[in-house]
Coordinates of C-alpha atoms in Angstrom, one line a residue:
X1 CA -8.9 -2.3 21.5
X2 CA -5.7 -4.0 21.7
X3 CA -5.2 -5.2 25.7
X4 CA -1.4 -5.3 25.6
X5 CA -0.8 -2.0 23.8
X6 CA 0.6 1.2 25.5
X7 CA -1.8 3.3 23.5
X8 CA -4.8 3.2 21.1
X9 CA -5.4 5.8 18.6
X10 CA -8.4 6.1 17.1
X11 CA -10.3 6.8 13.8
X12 CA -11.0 10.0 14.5
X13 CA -7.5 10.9 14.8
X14 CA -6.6 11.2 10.9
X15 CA -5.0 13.6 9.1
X16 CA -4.5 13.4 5.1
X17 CA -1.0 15.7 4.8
X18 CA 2.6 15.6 6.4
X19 CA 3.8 18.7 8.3
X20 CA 6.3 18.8 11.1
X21 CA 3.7 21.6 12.5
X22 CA 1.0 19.0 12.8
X23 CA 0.0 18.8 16.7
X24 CA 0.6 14.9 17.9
X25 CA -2.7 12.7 18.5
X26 CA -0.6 10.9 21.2
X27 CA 3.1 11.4 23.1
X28 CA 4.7 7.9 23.3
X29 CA 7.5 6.7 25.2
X30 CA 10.2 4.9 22.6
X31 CA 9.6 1.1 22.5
X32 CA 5.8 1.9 22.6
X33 CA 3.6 -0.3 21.0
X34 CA 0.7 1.6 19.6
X35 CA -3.3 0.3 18.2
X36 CA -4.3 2.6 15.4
X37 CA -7.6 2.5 14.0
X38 CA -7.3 2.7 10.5
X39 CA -9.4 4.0 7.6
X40 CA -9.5 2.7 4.0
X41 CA -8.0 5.2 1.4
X42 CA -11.2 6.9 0.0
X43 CA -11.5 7.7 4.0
X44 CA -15.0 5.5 4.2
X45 CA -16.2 7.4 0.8
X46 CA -16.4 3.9 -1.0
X47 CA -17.8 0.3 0.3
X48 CA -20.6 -2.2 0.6
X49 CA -23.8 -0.3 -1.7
X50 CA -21.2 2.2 -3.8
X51 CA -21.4 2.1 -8.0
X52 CA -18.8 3.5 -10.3
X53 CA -20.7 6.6 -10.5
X54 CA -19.5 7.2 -6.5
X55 CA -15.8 7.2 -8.1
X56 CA -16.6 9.9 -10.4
X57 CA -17.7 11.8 -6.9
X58 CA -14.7 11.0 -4.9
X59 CA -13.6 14.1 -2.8
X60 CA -10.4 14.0 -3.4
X61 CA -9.3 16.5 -0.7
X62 CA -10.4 13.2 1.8
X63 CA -8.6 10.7 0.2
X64 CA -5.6 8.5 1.6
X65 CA -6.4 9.6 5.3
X66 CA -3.3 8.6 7.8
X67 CA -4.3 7.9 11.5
X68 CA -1.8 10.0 13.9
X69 CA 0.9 11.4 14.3
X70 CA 2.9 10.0 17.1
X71 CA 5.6 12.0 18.9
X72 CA 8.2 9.6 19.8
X73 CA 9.8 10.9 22.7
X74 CA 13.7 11.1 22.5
X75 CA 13.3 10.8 18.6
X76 CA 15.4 13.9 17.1
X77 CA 16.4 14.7 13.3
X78 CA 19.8 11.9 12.5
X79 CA 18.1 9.4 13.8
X80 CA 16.4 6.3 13.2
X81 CA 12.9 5.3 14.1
X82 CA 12.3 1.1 13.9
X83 CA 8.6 0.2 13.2
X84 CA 8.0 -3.9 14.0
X85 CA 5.1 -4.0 12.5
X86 CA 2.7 -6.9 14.5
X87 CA -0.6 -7.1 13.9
X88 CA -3.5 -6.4 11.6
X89 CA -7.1 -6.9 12.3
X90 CA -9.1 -6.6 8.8
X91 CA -12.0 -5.0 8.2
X92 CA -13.6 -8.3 5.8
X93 CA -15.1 -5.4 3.8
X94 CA -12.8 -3.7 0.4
X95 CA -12.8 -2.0 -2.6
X96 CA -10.6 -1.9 -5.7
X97 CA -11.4 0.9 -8.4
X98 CA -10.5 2.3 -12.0
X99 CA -9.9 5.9 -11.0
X100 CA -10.3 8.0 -14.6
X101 CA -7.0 10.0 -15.1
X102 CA -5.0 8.0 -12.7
X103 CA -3.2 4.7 -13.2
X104 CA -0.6 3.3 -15.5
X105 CA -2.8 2.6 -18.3
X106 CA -4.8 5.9 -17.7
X107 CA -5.2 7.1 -21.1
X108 CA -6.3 3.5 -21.8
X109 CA -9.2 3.6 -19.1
X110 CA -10.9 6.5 -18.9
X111 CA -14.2 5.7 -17.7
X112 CA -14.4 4.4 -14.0
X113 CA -15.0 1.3 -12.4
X114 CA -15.4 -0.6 -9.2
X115 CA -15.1 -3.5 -7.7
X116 CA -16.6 -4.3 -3.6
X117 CA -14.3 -7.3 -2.7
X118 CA -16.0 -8.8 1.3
X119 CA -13.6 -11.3 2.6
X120 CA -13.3 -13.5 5.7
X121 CA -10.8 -10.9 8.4
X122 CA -10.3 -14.4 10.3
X123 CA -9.4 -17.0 8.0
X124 CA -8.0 -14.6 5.4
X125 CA -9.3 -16.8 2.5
X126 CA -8.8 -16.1 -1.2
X127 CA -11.3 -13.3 -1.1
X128 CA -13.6 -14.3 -4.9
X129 CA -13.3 -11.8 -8.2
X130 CA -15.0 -12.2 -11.6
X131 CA -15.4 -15.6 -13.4
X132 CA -13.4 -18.2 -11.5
X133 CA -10.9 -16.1 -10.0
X134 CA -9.7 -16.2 -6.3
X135 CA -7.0 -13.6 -4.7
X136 CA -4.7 -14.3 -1.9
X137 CA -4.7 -11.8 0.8
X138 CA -1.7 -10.6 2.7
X139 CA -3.1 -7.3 4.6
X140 CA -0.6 -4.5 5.1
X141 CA -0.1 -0.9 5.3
X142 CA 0.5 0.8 2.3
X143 CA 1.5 4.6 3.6
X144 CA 3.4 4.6 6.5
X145 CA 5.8 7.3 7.4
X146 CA 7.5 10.3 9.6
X147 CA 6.8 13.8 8.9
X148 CA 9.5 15.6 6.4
X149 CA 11.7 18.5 7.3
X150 CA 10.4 20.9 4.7
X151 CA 7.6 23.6 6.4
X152 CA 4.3 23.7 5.2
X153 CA 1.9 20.9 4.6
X154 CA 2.9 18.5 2.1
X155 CA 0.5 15.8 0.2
X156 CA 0.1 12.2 1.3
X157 CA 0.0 11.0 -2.4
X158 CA 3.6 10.3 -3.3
X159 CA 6.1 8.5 -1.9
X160 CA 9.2 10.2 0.4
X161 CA 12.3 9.5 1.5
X162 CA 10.6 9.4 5.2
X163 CA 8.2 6.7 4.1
X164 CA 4.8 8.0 3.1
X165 CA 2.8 6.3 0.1
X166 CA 5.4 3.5 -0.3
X167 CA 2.8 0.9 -1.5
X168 CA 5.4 -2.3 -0.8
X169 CA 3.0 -4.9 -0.4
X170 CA 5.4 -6.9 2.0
X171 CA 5.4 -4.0 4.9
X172 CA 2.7 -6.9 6.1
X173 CA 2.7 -8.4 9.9
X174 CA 6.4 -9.4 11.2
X175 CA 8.0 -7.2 9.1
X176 CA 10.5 -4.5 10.6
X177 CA 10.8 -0.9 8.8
X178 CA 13.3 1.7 9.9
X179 CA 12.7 5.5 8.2
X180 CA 15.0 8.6 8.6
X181 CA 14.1 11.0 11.9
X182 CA 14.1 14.6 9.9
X183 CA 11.5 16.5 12.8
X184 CA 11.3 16.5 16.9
X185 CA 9.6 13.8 17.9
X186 CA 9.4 12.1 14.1
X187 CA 5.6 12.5 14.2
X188 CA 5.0 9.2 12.9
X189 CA 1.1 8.2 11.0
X190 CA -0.2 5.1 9.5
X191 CA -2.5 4.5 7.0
X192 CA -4.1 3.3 3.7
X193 CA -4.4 -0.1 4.7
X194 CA -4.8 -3.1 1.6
X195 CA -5.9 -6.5 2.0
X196 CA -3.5 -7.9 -0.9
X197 CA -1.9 -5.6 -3.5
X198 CA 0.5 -6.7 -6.6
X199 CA 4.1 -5.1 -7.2
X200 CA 3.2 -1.6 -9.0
X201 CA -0.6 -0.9 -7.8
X202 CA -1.1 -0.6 -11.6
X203 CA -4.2 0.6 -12.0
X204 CA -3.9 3.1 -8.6
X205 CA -6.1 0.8 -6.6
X206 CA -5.2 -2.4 -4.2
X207 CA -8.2 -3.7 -2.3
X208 CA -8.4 -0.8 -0.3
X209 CA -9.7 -2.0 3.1
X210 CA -10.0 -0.4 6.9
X211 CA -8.3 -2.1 9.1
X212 CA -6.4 -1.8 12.6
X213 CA -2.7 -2.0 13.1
X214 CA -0.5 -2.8 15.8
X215 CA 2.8 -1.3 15.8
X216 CA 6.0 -0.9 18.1
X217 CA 8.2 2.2 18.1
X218 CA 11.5 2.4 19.4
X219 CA 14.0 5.2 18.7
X220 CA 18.0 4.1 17.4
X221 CA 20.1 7.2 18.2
X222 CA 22.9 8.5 15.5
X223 CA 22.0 5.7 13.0
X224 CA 22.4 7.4 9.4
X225 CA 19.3 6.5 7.2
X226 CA 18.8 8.0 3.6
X227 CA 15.6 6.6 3.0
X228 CA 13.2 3.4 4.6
X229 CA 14.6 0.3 4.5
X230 CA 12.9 -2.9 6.0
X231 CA 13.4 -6.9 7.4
X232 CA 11.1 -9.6 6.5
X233 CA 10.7 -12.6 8.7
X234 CA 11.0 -14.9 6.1
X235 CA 9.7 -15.5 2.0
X236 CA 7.4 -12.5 0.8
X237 CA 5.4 -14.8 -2.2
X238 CA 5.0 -18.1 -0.4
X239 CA 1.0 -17.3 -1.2
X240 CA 1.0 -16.6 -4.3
X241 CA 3.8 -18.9 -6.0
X242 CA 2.2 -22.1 -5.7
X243 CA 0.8 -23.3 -9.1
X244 CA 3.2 -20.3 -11.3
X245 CA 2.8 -17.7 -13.4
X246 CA 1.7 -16.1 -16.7
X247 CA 4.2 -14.2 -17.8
X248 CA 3.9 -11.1 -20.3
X249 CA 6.8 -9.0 -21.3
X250 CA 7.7 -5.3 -22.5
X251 CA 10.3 -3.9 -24.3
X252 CA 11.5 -0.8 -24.8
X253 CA 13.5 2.4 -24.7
X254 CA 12.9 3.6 -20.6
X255 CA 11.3 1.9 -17.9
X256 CA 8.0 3.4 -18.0
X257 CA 7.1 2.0 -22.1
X258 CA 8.6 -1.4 -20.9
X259 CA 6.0 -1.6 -18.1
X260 CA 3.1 -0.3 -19.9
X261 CA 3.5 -2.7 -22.9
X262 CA 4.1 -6.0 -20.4
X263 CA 0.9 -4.8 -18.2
X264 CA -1.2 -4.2 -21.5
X265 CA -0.5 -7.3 -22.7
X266 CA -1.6 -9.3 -19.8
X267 CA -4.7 -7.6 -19.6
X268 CA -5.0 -8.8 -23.2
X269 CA -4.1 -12.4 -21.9
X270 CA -6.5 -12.7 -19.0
X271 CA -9.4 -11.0 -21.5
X272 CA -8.7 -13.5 -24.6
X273 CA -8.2 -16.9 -22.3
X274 CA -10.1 -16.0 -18.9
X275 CA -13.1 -13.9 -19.8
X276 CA -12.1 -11.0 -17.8
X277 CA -13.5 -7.3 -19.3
X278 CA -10.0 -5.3 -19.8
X279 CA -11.7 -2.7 -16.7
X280 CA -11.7 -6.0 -14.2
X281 CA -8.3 -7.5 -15.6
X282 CA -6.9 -4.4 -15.4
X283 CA -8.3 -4.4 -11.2
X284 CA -7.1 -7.7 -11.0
X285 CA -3.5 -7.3 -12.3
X286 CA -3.6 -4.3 -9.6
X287 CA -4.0 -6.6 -6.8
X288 CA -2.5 -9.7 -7.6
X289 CA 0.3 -9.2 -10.5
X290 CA 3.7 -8.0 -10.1
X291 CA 5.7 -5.8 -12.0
X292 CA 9.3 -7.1 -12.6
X293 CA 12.5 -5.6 -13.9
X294 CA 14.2 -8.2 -15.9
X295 CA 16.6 -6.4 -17.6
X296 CA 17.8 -3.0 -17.5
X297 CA 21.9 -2.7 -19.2
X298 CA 21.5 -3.6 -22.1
X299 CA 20.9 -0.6 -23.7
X300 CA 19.1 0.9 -25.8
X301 CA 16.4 -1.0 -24.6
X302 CA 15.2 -2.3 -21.3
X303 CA 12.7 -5.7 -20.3
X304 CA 10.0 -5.2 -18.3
X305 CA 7.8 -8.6 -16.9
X306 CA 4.6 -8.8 -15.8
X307 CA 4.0 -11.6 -13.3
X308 CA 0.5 -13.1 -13.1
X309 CA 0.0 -15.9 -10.7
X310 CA -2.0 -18.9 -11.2
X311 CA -3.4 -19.1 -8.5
X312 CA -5.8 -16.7 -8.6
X313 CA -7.2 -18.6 -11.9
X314 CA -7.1 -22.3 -10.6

């Protein structure tokens, strides 16, 4: 319970689409700040006892569950809806998983795997993984959104020019989002909460972790948005930059060869000289490495990097 919010919404009040038709768990005046109870992305289907074989069983019809909506009074389609995004209270209790048929590399790994990460929500610690290994956490909200104009209910699984499944890893604490009004209201949900994730998700999963969030909504009238854009307080690496990076590359025709070849060959890397299996370097990258694009005009080819830092290895 958050004492100096306007509003608390609670687990209960999840939904896993968008729809403008969806009725609002809460009517908020703009410049609100809201509590939402959060829960993790398999909707509390995975965690402390679960085995691969529980990924093979995932109900998928429950997965990536968003806590609301809001109707933000005043908020009408044209205009702007700020988000300061200021708090989150971790669960200390996540899980990271090879999903078969989904992922980057998902012709690569088909069989599933799982990893049960428990973490300190004080202190925020480098939370342990595999032989020696140590991940930074930076907790954050990974689908975050507005409902969209279309009618008709409309999966939380991709990404949307109102917000949705954005998975950028620096929508963490202090940081200010603004997404496009299209509906009444904007009918605003948040959801899929991570404990640390790297650029790209690569293998589908981050350390998936419930957790609460405290959020401020305030309504900008008339302010033409295409799609979300966001402030950050300050540097968005500072944790993981420290002692550098491994650094694999790709190379190829399109984006999408460039990225698989650099993320492939890392896993390679961090297998040969680190002991990892490929199924937990593949995790690992996931949470912790960043997908970079170096270069992209000098055609025919493109340069993807894949950023490992080392200080999850020191």
């Amino acid at each position: 319970m958050c004492l100096a919010c306007d509003y608390t919404i609670h687990r209960r009040d999840h939904h896993y689409g968008w729809s403008r038709d969806f009725t609002p768990a809460v009517l908020a005046k703009s410049g609100s700040t809201i509590h939402f109870e959060c829960l993790d992305s398999s909707g509390g289907q995975l965690g402390i006892g679960s085995t691969a074989a529980d990924v093979v069983n995932l109900d998928f019809a429950k997965v990536n569950p968003v806590t609301g909506p809001v109707y933000v009074e005043g908020a009408e389609p044209g205009d702007v809806l700020k988000v300061e995004i200021r708090e989150f209270i971790p669960s200390g209790i996540g899980w990271t998983a090879v999903i078969p048929g989904f992922g980057l590399l998902a012709d690569q790994f088909t069989d599933p795997a799982l990893h049960i990460w428990t973490y300190d929500p004080g202190t925020l610690a480098p939370s342990l993984f595999g032989p020696g290994g140590s991940v930074p956490l930076k907790p954050f909200a990974g689908t975050i959104g507005v409902a969209p104009a279309e009618p008709g209910v409309h999966s939380v699984v991709p990404p949307r020019r109102v917000g949705g499944n954005l998975d950028i890893r620096d929508l963490s604490a202090g940081v200010t989002l603004y997404l496009p009004v299209e509906v009444e209201g904007a009918l605003f949900s948040v959801g899929d909460t991570h404990a640390a994730q790297g650029d790209g998700e690569v293998c589908g999963t981050a350390i998936e972790s419930a957790m609460n969030v405290t959020l401020t909504l305030d309504v900008l009238k008339g302010r033409k948005l295409e799609s979300p854009r966001f402030t950050t307080p300050g540097p968005v690496t500072r944790h993981l930059d420290a002692a550098g990076y491994e650094v694999t590359t790709g190379v190829g025709p399109d984006l999408m060869t460039a990225a698989r070849e650099s993320l492939s060959r890392m896993i390679d890397l961090l297998a040969a000289e680190h002991g990892y299996t490929p199924a937990d370097a593949y995790m690992l990258c996931s949470v912790a490495g960043d997908l970079r694009i170096s270069e992209i005009v000098d055609m025919p080819n493109v340069v993807v990097s894949f950023y490992f830092p080392r200080i999850v290895l020191s």
